[in-house]
Tab-separated table of C-alpha atoms in Angstrom:
chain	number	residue	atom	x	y	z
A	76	UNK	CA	69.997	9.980	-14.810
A	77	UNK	CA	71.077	8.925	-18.216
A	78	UNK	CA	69.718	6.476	-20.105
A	79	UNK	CA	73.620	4.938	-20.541
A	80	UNK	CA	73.795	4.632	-16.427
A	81	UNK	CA	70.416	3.601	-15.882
A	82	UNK	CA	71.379	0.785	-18.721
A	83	UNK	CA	74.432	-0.101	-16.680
A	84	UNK	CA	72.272	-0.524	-13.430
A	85	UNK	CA	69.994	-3.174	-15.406
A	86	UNK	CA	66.988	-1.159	-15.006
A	87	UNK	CA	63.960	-3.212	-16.698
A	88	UNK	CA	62.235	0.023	-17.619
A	89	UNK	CA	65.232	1.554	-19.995
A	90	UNK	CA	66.120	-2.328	-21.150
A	91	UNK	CA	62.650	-2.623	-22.356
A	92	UNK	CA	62.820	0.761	-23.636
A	93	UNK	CA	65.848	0.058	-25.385
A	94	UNK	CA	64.265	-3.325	-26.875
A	95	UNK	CA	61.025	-1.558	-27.543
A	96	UNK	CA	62.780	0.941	-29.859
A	97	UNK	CA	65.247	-0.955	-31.711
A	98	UNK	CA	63.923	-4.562	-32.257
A	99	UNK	CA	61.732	-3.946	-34.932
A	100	UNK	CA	64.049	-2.472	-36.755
A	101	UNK	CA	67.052	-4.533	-36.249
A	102	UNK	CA	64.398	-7.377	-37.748
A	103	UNK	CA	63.745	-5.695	-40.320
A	104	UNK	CA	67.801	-4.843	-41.390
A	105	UNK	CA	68.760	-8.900	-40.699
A	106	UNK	CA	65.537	-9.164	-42.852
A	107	UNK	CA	67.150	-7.015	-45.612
A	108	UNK	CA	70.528	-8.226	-45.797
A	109	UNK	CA	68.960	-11.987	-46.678
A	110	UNK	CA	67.692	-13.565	-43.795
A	111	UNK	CA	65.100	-15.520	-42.870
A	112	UNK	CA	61.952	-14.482	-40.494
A	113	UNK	CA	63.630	-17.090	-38.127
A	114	UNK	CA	66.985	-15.911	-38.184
A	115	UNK	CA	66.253	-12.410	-38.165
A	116	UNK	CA	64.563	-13.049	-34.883
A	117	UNK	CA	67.169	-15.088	-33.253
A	118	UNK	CA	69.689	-12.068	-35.171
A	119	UNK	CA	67.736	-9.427	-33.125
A	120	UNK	CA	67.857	-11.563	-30.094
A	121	UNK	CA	71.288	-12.086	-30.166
A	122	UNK	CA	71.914	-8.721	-30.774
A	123	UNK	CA	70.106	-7.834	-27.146
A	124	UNK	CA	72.157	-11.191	-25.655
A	125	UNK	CA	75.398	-9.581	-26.633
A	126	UNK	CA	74.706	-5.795	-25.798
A	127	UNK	CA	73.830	-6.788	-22.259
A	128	UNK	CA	77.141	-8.765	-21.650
A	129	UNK	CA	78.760	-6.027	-23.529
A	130	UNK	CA	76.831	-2.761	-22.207
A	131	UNK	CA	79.946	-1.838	-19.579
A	132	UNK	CA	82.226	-1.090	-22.506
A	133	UNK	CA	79.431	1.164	-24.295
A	134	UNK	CA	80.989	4.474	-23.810
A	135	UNK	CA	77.917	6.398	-24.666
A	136	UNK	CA	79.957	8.183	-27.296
A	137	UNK	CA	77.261	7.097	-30.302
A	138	UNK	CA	73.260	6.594	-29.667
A	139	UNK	CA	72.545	3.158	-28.089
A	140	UNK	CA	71.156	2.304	-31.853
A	141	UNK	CA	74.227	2.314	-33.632
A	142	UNK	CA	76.110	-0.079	-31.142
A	143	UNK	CA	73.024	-2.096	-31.777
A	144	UNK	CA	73.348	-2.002	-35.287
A	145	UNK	CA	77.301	-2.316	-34.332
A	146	UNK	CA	76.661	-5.685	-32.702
A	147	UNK	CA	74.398	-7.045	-35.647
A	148	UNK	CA	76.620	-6.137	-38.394
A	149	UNK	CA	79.153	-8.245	-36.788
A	150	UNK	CA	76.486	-11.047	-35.978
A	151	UNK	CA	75.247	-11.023	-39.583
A	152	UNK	CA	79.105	-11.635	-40.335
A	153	UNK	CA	79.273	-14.660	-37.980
A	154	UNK	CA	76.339	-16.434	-39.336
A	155	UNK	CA	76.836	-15.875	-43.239
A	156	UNK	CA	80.581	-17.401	-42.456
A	157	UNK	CA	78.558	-20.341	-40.265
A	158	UNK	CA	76.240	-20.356	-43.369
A	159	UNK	CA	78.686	-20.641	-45.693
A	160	UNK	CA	80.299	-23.680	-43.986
A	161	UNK	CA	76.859	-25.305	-43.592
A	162	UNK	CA	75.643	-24.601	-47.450
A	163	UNK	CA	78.251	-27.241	-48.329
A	164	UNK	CA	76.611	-29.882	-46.370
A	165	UNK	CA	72.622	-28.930	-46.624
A	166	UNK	CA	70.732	-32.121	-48.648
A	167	UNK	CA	67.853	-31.068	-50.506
A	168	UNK	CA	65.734	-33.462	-48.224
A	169	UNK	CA	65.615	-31.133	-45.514
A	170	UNK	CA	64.476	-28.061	-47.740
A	171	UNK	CA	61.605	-29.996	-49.339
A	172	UNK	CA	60.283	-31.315	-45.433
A	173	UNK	CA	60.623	-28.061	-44.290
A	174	UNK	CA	57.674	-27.098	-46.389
A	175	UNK	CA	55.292	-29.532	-44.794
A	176	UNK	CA	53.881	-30.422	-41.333
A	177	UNK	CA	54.411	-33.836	-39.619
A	178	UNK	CA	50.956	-35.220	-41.556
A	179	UNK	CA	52.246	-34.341	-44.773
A	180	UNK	CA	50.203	-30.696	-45.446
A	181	UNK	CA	51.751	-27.412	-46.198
A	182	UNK	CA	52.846	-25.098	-43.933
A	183	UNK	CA	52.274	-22.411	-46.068
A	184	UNK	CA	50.330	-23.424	-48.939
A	185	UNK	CA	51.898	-21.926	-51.861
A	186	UNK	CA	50.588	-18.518	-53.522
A	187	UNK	CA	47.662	-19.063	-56.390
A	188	UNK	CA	49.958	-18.178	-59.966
A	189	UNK	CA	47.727	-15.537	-60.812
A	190	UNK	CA	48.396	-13.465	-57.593
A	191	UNK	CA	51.484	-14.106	-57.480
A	192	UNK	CA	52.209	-13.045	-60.991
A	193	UNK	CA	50.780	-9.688	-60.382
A	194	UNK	CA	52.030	-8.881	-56.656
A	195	UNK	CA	55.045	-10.944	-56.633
A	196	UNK	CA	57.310	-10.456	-59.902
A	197	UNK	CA	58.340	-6.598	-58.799
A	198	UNK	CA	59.810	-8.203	-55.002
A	199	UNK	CA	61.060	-11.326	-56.866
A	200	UNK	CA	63.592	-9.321	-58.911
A	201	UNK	CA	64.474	-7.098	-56.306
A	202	UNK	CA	65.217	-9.842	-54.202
A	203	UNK	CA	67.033	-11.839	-56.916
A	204	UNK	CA	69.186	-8.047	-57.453
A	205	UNK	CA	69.554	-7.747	-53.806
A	206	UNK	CA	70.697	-11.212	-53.435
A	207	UNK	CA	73.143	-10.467	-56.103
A	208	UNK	CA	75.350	-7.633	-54.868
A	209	UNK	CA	78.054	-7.985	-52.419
A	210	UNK	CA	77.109	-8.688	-48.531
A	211	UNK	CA	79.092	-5.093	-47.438
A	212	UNK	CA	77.151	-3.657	-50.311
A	213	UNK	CA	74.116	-5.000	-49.004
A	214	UNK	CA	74.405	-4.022	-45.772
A	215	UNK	CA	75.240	-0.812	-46.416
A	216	UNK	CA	72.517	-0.616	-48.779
A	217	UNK	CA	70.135	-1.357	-46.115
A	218	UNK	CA	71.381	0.741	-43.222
A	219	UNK	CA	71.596	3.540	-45.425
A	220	UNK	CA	68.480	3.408	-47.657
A	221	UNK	CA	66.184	1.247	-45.400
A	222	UNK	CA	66.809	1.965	-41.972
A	223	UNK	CA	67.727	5.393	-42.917
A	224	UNK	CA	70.961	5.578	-40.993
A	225	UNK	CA	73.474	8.017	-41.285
A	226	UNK	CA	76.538	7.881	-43.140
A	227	UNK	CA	78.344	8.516	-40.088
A	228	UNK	CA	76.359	6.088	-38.589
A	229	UNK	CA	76.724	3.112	-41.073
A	230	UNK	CA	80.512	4.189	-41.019
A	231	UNK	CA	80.577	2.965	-37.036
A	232	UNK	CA	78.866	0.339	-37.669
A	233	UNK	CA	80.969	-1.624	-40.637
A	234	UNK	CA	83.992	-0.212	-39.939
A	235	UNK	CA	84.548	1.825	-43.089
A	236	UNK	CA	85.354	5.761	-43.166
A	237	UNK	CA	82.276	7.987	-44.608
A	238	UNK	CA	83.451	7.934	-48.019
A	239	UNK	CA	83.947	4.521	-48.553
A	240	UNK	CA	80.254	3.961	-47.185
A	241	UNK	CA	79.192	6.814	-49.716
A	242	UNK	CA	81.367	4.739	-52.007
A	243	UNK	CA	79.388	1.585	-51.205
A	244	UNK	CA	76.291	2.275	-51.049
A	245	UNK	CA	76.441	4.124	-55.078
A	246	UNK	CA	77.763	0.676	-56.335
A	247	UNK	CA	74.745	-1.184	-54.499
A	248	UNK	CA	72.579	1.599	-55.939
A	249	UNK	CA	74.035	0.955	-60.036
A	250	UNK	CA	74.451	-2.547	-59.486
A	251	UNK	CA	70.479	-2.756	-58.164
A	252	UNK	CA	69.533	-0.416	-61.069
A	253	UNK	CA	71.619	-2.391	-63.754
A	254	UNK	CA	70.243	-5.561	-62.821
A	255	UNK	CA	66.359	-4.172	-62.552
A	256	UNK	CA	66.650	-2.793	-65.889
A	257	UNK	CA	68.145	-6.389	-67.210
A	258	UNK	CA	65.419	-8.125	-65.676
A	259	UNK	CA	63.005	-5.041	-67.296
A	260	UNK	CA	61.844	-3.277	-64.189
A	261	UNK	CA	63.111	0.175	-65.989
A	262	UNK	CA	61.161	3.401	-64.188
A	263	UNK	CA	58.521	5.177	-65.914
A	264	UNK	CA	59.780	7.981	-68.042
């Protein structure tokens, strides 16, 4: 029996074998295009939500990962436009509690300078050159470089042809480059 049919007969063992393979690593891409821990988990989650109210139109056509990754790209796109609407009305107030418990002590202390001087600067200006390109860049980016999908793959996914991912994922490539060597992270010669 195929994994497709035993999927459409709700059997636990190829859900949870379907969960088990993919969930880390859809955390990890909602991680990588800019998201929190928090809302890369409910990302993931809502990724599983939707494929099982959507799993009678899977045709089986592409692996059971790229309708996954299908079904976050298209979350990712829902929540950056809910983010965008809720950006304009987020008080500072709300940032600052978040970084303390109900008796006023961190959450997460923060990192001691010196560590975080050493460890930290090379992820900072990733991050800040990551946070800096396009989100269809970035996501491509990811699929492609992180999660190690396709181009075929990514195409499905976005809803681009092949060339225009290739065509993508080069600019996030310069653009990432560019803006390391600006910020002085230029490779070792």
């Amino acid at each position: 029996m195929t994994i497709v049919r035993r999927l459409r007969e709700r059997d636990p063992a190829a859900l949870r074998t379907v969960v088990d393979q993919n969930a880390r690593r859809l955390f990890r891409a909602a991680r990588g295009m800019g998201f929190s821990r928090e809302e890369a988990d409910d990302l993931a989650q809502d990724v599983f939500v939707t494929f099982l109210e959507t799993l009678d139109r899977f045709e089986g056509r592409s692996q059971v990962s790229t309708w996954l990754f299908g079904i976050l790209h298209h979350k990712v796109q829902e929540r950056r436009r809910s983010r965008t609407r809720d950006d304009r009305n987020d008080p500072i107030d709300e940032a600052f509690e978040a970084r303390f418990d109900a008796s006023g002590n961190w959450i997460a202390p923060p990192v001691a300078p010196d560590r975080a001087a050493t460890s930290g600067q090379a992820a900072v200006a990733l991050g800040d050159c990551l946070d800096g390109l396009p989100p269809l860049q970035r996501e491509v980016f990811q699929l492609r470089q992180v999660e190690e999908l396709s181009a075929a793959d990514v195409s499905n996914v976005v809803g681009r042809t092949v060339t225009h991912v290739g065509v993508l994922f080069h600019r996030a490539r310069l653009r990432l480059r560019d803006c390391l060597d600006g910020k002085g992270w230029r490779p070792a010669s």
